[in-house]
Amino acid sequence: MTDSAFFNFAEAQARARRQTLVLVALFVALAAAIAVAVGALAGLLLGGAGEHTAAGPRGETQVQPSGEVLLTQFDPGTAVMAGLAVLGIILVTAAVRGLMLGGDGANVARSMGGTEITRDSTNATHRRLYNVVEEMAIAANLPIPKVFVIKHEQGINAFAAGNSPDNAAIGMTHGALASLNRQELKGVVAHEFAHIANGDMRLNLRLMAMIFGLVALTVAGRMAMRSVLITGGGRRDQRAVLVAMAIGISLLILGALGVLAGRMLQAAVSRRREYLADATAVEFTRNPEGLANALKKIGALQQAERMNNAHGEEIRHMLFAEAVARRSPGLLATHPPLTDRIRALEPQFNPETDQVWRMPQKEMIRESRAELA
């Protein structure tokens, strides 16, 4: 039965896009807030704060209230320069990292142990996958990407990689080919095409680069403190040493907090993009049932989506389903819970009574093979 009658993919796409925009804006605001905080601290410390005395009307020395000292000694020029320097570190490092991460999606697939397949493949399951990819390329109005099979992975999973539709690649695990029927395979391939069409690979790349820029702050803080310990231990300018130490510690703390907050925002963006990709996949296939059943089969098999590849952790945000050995805590999870994704496609879903969710793996494989006979 087709459930598109009650699944409004256009509304789901619009909602996911709005939520993504909010999260990306928060990400940019986070970087700006860190730059402002470090700049303000530098303005206070380098502007001469700490000199708690001032000359009175008759030349006598008077102690000023600490709050007044902070205001009078604050150097806005230094604060702005330091803030811009911090922002520059984040943005330049992110840009360099982005260039290093960029490239051909096929390289990512090969690094996962993928073997490329073509239209001329003699393996029946590989040929079925390639035919589905060609079909979805037409539905999505995108070029046919390179197609890879990850032979040694028995779980049900897939990914799309590449900076643009022209250098995109789709990878599918052997377990997915063995356990999914053609309709379910179509749903998963459509989901990966949705990531390509929605520019998710590019967005993820930028977020990863931004987090790397935040990591660079902690490195800069560590270097500042190390240089102070090595060269600044003399007694001639203890205040300069203290100032450098304070700035180094603030870079370390703010950078670490920024990385944690950045990873939480990246995971939140990734979860929103999964909902968006599911909704877009339904737009391509006009049938949520295949995608919903593929997700149910993952739920039916314990740890069915897990991957043993060493790069699984690195690319887990690109995968169709969570692939790490242990599920991440809620705020750092890159994928929504399976049941939530299924209910977004099929609101009446009940794991206790659903036949696909409770299907044994042998029956899945038998059903998949029967189509090829």
Coordinates of N, CA and C in Angstrom, one line a residue, residues 198-284:
N198 N 20.4 17.9 -2.1 CA 20.2 19.0 -1.1 C 21.5 19.7 -0.7
G199 N 22.6 19.2 -1.3 CA 23.9 19.8 -1.0 C 24.4 19.5 0.4
D200 N 24.0 18.3 1.0 CA 24.3 18.0 2.4 C 25.8 17.7 2.5
M201 N 26.4 17.1 1.5 CA 27.8 16.8 1.6 C 28.7 18.1 1.7
R202 N 28.3 19.1 1.0 CA 29.0 20.4 1.0 C 28.8 21.0 2.4
L203 N 27.5 21.0 2.9 CA 27.2 21.6 4.2 C 28.0 20.9 5.3
N204 N 28.0 19.5 5.2 CA 28.7 18.8 6.3 C 30.2 19.1 6.2
L205 N 30.7 19.2 5.0 CA 32.2 19.6 4.9 C 32.5 20.9 5.5
R206 N 31.6 21.9 5.3 CA 31.8 23.2 5.9 C 31.7 23.2 7.4
L207 N 30.8 22.4 8.0 CA 30.6 22.3 9.4 C 31.8 21.6 10.0
M208 N 32.3 20.6 9.3 CA 33.5 19.8 9.8 C 34.7 20.8 9.8
A209 N 34.8 21.6 8.8 CA 35.9 22.5 8.7 C 35.8 23.6 9.8
M210 N 34.6 24.1 10.1 CA 34.4 25.1 11.2 C 34.8 24.5 12.5
I211 N 34.5 23.2 12.8 CA 34.8 22.6 14.0 C 36.4 22.5 14.1
F212 N 37.0 22.2 13.0 CA 38.4 22.2 13.0 C 39.0 23.5 13.3
G213 N 38.4 24.6 12.8 CA 38.8 25.9 13.2 C 38.7 26.2 14.6
L214 N 37.7 25.7 15.3 CA 37.5 25.9 16.7 C 38.6 25.1 17.5
V215 N 38.9 23.9 16.9 CA 40.0 23.1 17.5 C 41.3 23.9 17.5
A216 N 41.5 24.6 16.4 CA 42.7 25.4 16.2 C 42.9 26.4 17.3
L217 N 41.8 26.9 17.9 CA 41.9 27.8 19.0 C 42.5 27.2 20.2
T218 N 42.1 26.0 20.5 CA 42.7 25.3 21.7 C 44.2 25.0 21.4
V219 N 44.6 24.7 20.1 CA 46.0 24.5 19.8 C 46.7 25.8 20.0
A220 N 46.1 27.0 19.6 CA 46.8 28.3 19.7 C 47.0 28.6 21.2
G221 N 46.0 28.3 22.0 CA 46.0 28.5 23.5 C 47.1 27.7 24.1
R222 N 47.2 26.4 23.7 CA 48.3 25.5 24.2 C 49.7 26.0 23.9
M223 N 49.8 26.5 22.6 CA 51.1 27.0 22.2 C 51.5 28.3 22.9
A224 N 50.5 29.1 23.2 CA 50.7 30.4 23.9 C 51.2 30.1 25.3
M225 N 50.6 29.1 26.0 CA 51.0 28.8 27.3 C 52.4 28.1 27.4
R226 N 52.6 27.3 26.4 CA 53.9 26.6 26.3 C 55.1 27.6 26.1
S227 N 54.8 28.6 25.2 CA 55.8 29.6 24.9 C 56.1 30.4 26.2
V228 N 55.0 30.7 27.0 CA 55.2 31.5 28.2 C 56.1 30.7 29.2
L229 N 55.8 29.4 29.3 CA 56.5 28.5 30.3 C 58.0 28.4 29.9
I230 N 58.2 28.4 28.5 CA 59.6 28.2 28.1 C 60.4 29.5 28.1
T231 N 59.8 30.6 27.7 CA 60.6 31.9 27.5 C 60.2 33.0 28.4
G232 N 59.0 32.9 29.1 CA 58.5 34.1 29.8 C 58.6 34.0 31.3
G233 N 59.5 33.1 31.8 CA 59.5 32.9 33.3 C 60.3 33.9 34.1
G234 N 60.9 34.9 33.4 CA 61.7 35.8 34.2 C 60.9 36.7 35.0
R235 N 61.5 37.4 36.0 CA 60.8 38.2 36.9 C 60.6 39.7 36.4
R236 N 61.2 40.0 35.2 CA 61.2 41.4 34.8 C 59.8 41.8 34.4
D237 N 59.1 41.0 33.8 CA 57.7 41.4 33.3 C 56.7 40.3 33.7
Q238 N 56.5 40.2 35.0 CA 55.5 39.2 35.5 C 54.1 39.5 35.0
R239 N 53.8 40.8 34.8 CA 52.4 41.1 34.4 C 52.2 40.5 33.0
A240 N 53.2 40.7 32.1 CA 53.1 40.2 30.7 C 52.9 38.6 30.7
V241 N 53.6 38.0 31.6 CA 53.5 36.5 31.7 C 52.1 36.1 32.1
L242 N 51.6 36.9 33.2 CA 50.2 36.6 33.6 C 49.2 36.8 32.6
V243 N 49.4 37.9 31.8 CA 48.4 38.2 30.7 C 48.4 37.1 29.7
A244 N 49.7 36.7 29.3 CA 49.8 35.7 28.3 C 49.2 34.4 28.7
M245 N 49.4 34.0 30.0 CA 48.8 32.8 30.6 C 47.3 32.9 30.6
A246 N 46.8 34.1 31.0 CA 45.3 34.2 31.0 C 44.7 34.1 29.6
I247 N 45.3 34.7 28.6 CA 44.8 34.6 27.3 C 44.9 33.1 26.8
G248 N 46.0 32.5 27.1 CA 46.2 31.1 26.6 C 45.2 30.2 27.3
I249 N 44.9 30.3 28.6 CA 43.9 29.5 29.3 C 42.5 29.8 28.7
S250 N 42.2 31.1 28.4 CA 40.9 31.4 27.9 C 40.7 30.8 26.5
L251 N 41.8 30.8 25.7 CA 41.7 30.1 24.4 C 41.4 28.6 24.5
L252 N 42.1 28.0 25.5 CA 41.9 26.6 25.7 C 40.5 26.3 26.1
I253 N 40.0 27.0 27.1 CA 38.7 26.7 27.6 C 37.6 27.1 26.6
L254 N 37.7 28.3 26.0 CA 36.6 28.7 25.0 C 36.7 27.8 23.8
G255 N 37.9 27.4 23.4 CA 38.0 26.6 22.2 C 37.4 25.2 22.5
A256 N 37.7 24.6 23.7 CA 37.1 23.3 24.0 C 35.6 23.4 24.1
L257 N 35.1 24.4 24.8 CA 33.6 24.6 24.8 C 33.0 24.8 23.4
G258 N 33.8 25.5 22.6 CA 33.3 25.8 21.2 C 33.2 24.5 20.4
V259 N 34.3 23.6 20.6 CA 34.3 22.4 19.9 C 33.1 21.5 20.3
L260 N 32.9 21.4 21.6 CA 31.7 20.6 22.1 C 30.4 21.1 21.6
A261 N 30.2 22.5 21.7 CA 29.0 23.1 21.2 C 28.9 22.9 19.7
G262 N 30.0 23.0 19.0 CA 30.0 22.8 17.5 C 29.6 21.4 17.1
R263 N 30.1 20.4 17.9 CA 29.8 19.0 17.5 C 28.3 18.8 17.8
M264 N 27.8 19.4 18.9 CA 26.4 19.2 19.1 C 25.5 19.9 18.0
L265 N 25.9 21.0 17.6 CA 25.2 21.7 16.5 C 25.3 20.9 15.2
Q266 N 26.5 20.4 14.9 CA 26.8 19.6 13.7 C 25.8 18.3 13.7
A267 N 25.8 17.7 14.9 CA 24.9 16.5 15.0 C 23.5 16.9 14.8
A268 N 23.1 18.0 15.4 CA 21.7 18.5 15.2 C 21.4 18.8 13.8
V269 N 22.3 19.4 13.1 CA 22.1 19.7 11.6 C 22.0 18.4 10.9
S270 N 22.9 17.4 11.2 CA 22.9 16.1 10.5 C 21.5 15.4 10.7
R271 N 21.0 15.5 12.0 CA 19.7 14.8 12.2 C 18.6 15.5 11.4
R272 N 18.6 16.8 11.3 CA 17.6 17.5 10.5 C 17.7 17.1 9.0
R273 N 19.0 17.0 8.5 CA 19.2 16.6 7.1 C 18.8 15.2 6.8
E274 N 18.8 14.3 7.8 CA 18.3 13.0 7.6 C 16.8 13.0 7.4
Y275 N 16.1 13.8 8.2 CA 14.7 13.9 8.0 C 14.4 14.5 6.6
L276 N 15.2 15.5 6.2 CA 15.0 16.2 4.9 C 15.3 15.2 3.8
A277 N 16.4 14.4 3.9 CA 16.7 13.4 2.9 C 15.6 12.3 2.8
D278 N 15.0 11.9 3.9 CA 13.9 11.0 3.9 C 12.7 11.6 3.1
A279 N 12.4 12.8 3.4 CA 11.3 13.5 2.7 C 11.6 13.6 1.3
T280 N 12.8 14.0 0.9 CA 13.1 14.2 -0.5 C 13.1 12.9 -1.2
A281 N 13.5 11.8 -0.5 CA 13.5 10.5 -1.2 C 12.1 10.1 -1.5
V282 N 11.2 10.4 -0.7 CA 9.7 10.1 -1.0 C 9.3 10.9 -2.2
E283 N 9.8 12.1 -2.3 CA 9.5 13.0 -3.5 C 10.0 12.3 -4.8
F284 N 11.2 11.7 -4.7 CA 11.8 11.0 -5.9 C 11.0 9.7 -6.2

